[in-house]
Coordinates of C-alpha atoms and ligand atoms in Angstrom, one line a residue:
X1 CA 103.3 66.2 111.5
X2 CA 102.3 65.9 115.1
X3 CA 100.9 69.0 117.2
X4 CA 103.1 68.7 120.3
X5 CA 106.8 68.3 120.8
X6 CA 109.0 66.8 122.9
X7 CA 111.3 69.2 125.4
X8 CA 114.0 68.6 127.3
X9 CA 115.4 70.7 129.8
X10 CA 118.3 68.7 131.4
X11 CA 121.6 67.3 129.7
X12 CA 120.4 63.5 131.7
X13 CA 117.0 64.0 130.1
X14 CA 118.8 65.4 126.2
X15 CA 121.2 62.2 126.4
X16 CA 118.5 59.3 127.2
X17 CA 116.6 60.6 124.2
X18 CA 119.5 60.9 122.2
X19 CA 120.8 57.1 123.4
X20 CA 117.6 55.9 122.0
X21 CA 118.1 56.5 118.7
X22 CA 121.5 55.7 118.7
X23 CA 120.4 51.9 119.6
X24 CA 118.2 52.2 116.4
X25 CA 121.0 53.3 114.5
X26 CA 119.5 56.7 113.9
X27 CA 121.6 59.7 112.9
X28 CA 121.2 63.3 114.8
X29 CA 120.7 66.4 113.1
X30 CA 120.9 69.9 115.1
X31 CA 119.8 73.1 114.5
X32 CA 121.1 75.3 117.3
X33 CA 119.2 78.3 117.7
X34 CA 118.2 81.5 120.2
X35 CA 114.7 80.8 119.7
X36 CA 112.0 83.4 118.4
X37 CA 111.9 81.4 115.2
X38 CA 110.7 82.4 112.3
X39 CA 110.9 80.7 108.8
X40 CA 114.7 81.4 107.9
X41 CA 114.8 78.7 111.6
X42 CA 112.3 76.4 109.7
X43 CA 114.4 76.0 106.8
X44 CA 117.3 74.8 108.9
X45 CA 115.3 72.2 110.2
X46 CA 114.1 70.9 107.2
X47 CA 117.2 70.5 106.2
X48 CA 118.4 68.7 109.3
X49 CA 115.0 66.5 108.1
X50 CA 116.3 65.7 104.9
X51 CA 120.1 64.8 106.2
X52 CA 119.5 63.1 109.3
X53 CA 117.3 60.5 110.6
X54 CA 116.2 63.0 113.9
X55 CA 115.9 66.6 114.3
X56 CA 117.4 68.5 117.3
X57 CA 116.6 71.7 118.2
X58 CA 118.4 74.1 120.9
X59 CA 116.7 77.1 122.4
X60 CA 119.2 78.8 124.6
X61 CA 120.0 82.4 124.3
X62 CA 123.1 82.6 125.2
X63 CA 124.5 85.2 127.5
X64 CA 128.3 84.9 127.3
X65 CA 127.9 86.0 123.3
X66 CA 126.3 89.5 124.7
X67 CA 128.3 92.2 125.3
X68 CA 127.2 94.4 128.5
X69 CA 126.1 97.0 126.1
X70 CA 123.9 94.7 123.9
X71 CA 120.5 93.2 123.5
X72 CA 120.3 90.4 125.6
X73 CA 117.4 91.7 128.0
X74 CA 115.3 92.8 125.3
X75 CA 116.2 90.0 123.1
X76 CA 112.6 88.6 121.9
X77 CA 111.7 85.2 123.9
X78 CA 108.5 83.2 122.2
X79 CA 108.5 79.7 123.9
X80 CA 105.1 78.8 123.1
X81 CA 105.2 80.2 119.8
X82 CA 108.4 78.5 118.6
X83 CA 107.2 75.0 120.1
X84 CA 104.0 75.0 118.1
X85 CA 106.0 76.2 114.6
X86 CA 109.0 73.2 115.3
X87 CA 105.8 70.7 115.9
X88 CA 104.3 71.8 112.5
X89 CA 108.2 71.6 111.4
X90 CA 108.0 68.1 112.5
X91 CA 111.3 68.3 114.8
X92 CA 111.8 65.6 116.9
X93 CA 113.4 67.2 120.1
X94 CA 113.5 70.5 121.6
X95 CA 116.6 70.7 123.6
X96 CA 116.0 73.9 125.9
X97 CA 117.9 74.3 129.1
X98 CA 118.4 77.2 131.3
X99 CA 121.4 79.2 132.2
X100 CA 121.9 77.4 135.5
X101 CA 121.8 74.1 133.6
X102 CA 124.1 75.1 130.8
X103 CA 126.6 77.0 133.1
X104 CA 126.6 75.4 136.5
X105 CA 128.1 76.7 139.2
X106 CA 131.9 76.8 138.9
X107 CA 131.8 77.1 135.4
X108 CA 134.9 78.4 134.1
X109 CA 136.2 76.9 130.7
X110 CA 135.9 78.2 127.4
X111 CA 137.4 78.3 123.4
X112 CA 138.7 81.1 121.7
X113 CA 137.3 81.4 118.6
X114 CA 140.1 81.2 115.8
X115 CA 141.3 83.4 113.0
X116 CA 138.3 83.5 111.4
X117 CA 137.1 85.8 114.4
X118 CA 139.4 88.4 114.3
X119 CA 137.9 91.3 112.7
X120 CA 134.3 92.4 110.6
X121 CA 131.9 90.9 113.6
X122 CA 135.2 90.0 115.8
X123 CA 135.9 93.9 115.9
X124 CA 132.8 95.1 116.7
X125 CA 131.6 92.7 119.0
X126 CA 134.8 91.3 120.9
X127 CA 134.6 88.1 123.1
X128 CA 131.1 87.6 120.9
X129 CA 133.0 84.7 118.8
X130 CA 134.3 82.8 122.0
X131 CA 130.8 82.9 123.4
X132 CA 129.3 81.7 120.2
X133 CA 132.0 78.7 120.0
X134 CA 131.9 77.7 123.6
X135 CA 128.4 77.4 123.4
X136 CA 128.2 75.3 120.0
X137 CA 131.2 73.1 121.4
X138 CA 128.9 72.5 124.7
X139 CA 125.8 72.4 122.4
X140 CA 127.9 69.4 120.6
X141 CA 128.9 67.8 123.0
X142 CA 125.3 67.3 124.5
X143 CA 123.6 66.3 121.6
X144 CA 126.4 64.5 119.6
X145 CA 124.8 65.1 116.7
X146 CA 126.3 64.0 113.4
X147 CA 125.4 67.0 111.0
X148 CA 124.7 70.8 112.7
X149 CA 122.7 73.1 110.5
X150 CA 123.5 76.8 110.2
X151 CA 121.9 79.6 108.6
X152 CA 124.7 81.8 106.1
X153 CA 122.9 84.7 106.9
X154 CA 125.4 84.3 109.9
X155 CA 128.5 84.0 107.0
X156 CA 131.2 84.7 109.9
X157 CA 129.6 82.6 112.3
X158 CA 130.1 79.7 110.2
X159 CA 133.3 79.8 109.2
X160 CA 134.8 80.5 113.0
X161 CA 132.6 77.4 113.6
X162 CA 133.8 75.4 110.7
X163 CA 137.3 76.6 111.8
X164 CA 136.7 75.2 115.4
X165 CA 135.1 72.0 114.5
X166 CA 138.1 71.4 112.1
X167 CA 141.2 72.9 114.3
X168 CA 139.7 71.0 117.5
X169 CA 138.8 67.3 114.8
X170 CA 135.0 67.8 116.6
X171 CA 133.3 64.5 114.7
X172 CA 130.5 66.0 112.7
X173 CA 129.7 68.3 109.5
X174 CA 128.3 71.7 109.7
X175 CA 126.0 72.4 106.8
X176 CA 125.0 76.0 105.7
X177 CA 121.9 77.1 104.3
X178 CA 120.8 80.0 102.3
X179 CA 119.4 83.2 103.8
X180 CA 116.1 83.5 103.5
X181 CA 114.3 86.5 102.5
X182 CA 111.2 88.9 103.3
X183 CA 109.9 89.5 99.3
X184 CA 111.6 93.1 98.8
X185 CA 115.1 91.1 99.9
X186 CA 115.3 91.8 103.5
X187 CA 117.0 88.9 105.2
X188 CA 114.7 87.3 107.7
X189 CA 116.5 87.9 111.6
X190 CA 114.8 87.9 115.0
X191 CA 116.1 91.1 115.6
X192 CA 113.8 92.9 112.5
X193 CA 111.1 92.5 115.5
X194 CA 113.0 96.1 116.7
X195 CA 112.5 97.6 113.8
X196 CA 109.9 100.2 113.4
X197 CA 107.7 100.7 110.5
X198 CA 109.2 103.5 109.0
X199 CA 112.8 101.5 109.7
X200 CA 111.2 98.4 108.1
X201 CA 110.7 100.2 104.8
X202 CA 114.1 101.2 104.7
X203 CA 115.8 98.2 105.7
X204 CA 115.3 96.6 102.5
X205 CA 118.1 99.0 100.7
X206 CA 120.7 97.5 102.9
X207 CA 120.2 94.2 100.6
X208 CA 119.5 96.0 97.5
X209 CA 123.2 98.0 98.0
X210 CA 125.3 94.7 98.8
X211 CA 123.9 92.8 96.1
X212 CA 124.7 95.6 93.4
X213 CA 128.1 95.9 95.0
X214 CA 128.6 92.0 94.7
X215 CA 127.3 91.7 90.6
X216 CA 129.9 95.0 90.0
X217 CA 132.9 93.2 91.8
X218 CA 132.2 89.8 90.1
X219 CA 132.5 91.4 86.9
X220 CA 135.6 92.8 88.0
X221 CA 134.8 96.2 89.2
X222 CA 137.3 98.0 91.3
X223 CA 136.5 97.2 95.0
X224 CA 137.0 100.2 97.4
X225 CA 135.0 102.3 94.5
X226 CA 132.2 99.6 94.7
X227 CA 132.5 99.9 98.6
X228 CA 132.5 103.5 98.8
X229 CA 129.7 103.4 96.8
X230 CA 127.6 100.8 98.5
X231 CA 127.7 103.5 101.7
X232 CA 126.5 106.3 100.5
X233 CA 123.3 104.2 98.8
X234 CA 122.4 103.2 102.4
X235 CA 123.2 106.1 104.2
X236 CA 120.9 107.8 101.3
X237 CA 118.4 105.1 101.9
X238 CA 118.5 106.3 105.8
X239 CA 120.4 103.5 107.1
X240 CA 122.1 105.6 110.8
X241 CA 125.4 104.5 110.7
X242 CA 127.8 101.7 109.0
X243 CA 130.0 99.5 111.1
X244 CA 131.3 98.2 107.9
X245 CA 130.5 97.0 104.6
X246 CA 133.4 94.7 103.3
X247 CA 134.2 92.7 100.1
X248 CA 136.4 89.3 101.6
X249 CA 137.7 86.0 100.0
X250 CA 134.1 83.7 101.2
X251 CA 136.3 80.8 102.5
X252 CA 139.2 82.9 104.5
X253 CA 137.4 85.8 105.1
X254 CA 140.3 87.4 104.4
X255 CA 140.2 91.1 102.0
X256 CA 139.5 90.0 98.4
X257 CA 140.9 90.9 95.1
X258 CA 139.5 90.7 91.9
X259 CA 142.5 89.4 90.3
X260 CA 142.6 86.3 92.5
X261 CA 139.5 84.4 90.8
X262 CA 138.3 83.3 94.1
X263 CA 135.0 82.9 95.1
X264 CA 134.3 86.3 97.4
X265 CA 132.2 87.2 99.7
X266 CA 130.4 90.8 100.6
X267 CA 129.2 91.3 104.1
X268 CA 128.0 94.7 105.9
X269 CA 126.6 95.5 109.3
X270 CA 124.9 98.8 109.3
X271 CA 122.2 100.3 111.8
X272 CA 118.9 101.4 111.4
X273 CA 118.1 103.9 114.5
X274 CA 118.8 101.2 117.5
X275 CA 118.8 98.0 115.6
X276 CA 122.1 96.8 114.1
X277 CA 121.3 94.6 111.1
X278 CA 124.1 92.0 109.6
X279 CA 123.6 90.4 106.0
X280 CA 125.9 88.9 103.3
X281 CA 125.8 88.0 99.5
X282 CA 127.8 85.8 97.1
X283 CA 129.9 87.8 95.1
Ligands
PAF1 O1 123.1 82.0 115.5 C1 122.6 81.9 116.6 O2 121.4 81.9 116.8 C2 123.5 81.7 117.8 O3 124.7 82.4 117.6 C3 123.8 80.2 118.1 C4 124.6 79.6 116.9 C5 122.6 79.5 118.4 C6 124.8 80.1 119.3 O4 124.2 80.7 120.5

């Protein structure tokens, strides 16, 4: 464990480091993130530790996945702080470049997110998936990792990435790793920094609901009942409003049934006052 870190701030700088492990025959492990880490972040790159010879880093928050009406200028920023957790992490390289750098002038190409996109986060937040997947194909591109590291707390995010990296033959694997969890379940997020107190003790129940829904559908429970009932335990709990709370199919994302066998999925985005919180369970 060392107590600084390297940074890079320039693709010209990202690729010399990178090029020197390469002539080592070193693999690359990234962990793209928006920064303000906390330890669902540090599990990621632990796990980029334990699969790949080097671990990569990204801290870019990313403007063309924000809406106009969204969080992007009050989306927490902790530089020093996330520099000193990835040194105790033992990351290898922080790759963090500004806007101008990762969007030059004259910047004007994108991809459109697939299937996977089209509806739970896709309808809420449109354009969000195209900004996510230009910005991981750029992010790959630079670092040319071989593995990329994602949290599943992000469940939609992954599969419109694993869709892209498979529809467009990208050459590497995308790994997903657990949620992790406060103690009474909440899913660890950068965005629970907006929440306050009194929201904090109620956002909890949002996890509590989804997981009862998922043990009653995997034991073959009839689904829009579950749903229904799911909503009304965290709109009781004081949840403000529900942008959805679905049951899907975990590898199309497509609506589930209970007679199909297949693995499912349940994933819900409700508010809490002015803070939109997203989590998912196995079902
Ligand atoms: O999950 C995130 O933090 C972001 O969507 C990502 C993958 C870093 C792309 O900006």
């Amino acid at each position: 464990m060392s107590d600084k870190i390297k940074i890079v701030r320039t693709v010209h700088d990202l690729r010399k480091a990178v090029a020197k492990w390469r002539g080592r025959d070193q693999t690359v492990g990234l962990v793209p993130t928006m920064g303000a880490l906390h330890a669902g972040h540090i599990s990621l790159v632990k796990l980029a530790k334990k699969k790949a010879d080097k671990a990569v880093v990204s801290i870019f928050v990313n403007p063309t996945q924000f809406a106009a009406n969204e969080d992007l200028s009050r989306y927490p920023r902790d530089e020093a702080g996330d520099l000193a957790k990835l040194a105790a992490a033992d990351a290898d390289l922080v790759w963090s470049p500004g806007v101008e750098e990762m969007y030059p002038d004259g910047f004007s190409t994108g991809v459109r997110a697939g299937s996977a996109a089209k509806d739970l986060e896709g309808a809420f937040r449109p354009c969000h998936f195209d900004g996510v997947a230009t910005v991981c194909a750029k992010l790959f591109n630079q670092v040319t990792p071989d593995i990329a590291v994602f949290g599943e707390k992000d469940f939609q995010q992954l599969a419109v990435l694993r869709q892209m990296v498979r529809d467009l033959n990208m050459p590497l694997k995308l790994i997903g790793s657990p949620t992790k969890r406060d103690a009474d379940g909440l899913a660890l997020s950068s965005r629970n920094a907006y929440l306050s107190e009194a929201e904090r003790k109620i956002a909890p129940a949002l996890y509590a609901a989804i997981s009862a829904l998922a043990k009653d559908v995997a034991n073959g429970a009839d689904i829009p009942a579950g749903v229904a009932d799911a909503k009304r335990k965290v709109t009781a709990a004081g949840f403000t409003k529900i942008d959805y709370i679905e049951v899907r199919d975990a590898e199309t994302l497509e609506p589930a049934s209970t007679a199909s066998g297949r693995p499912m999925r349940v994933l819900a985005a409700c508010w809490l006052g002015k803070t939109r919180l997203i989590d998912n369970v196995a079902a």
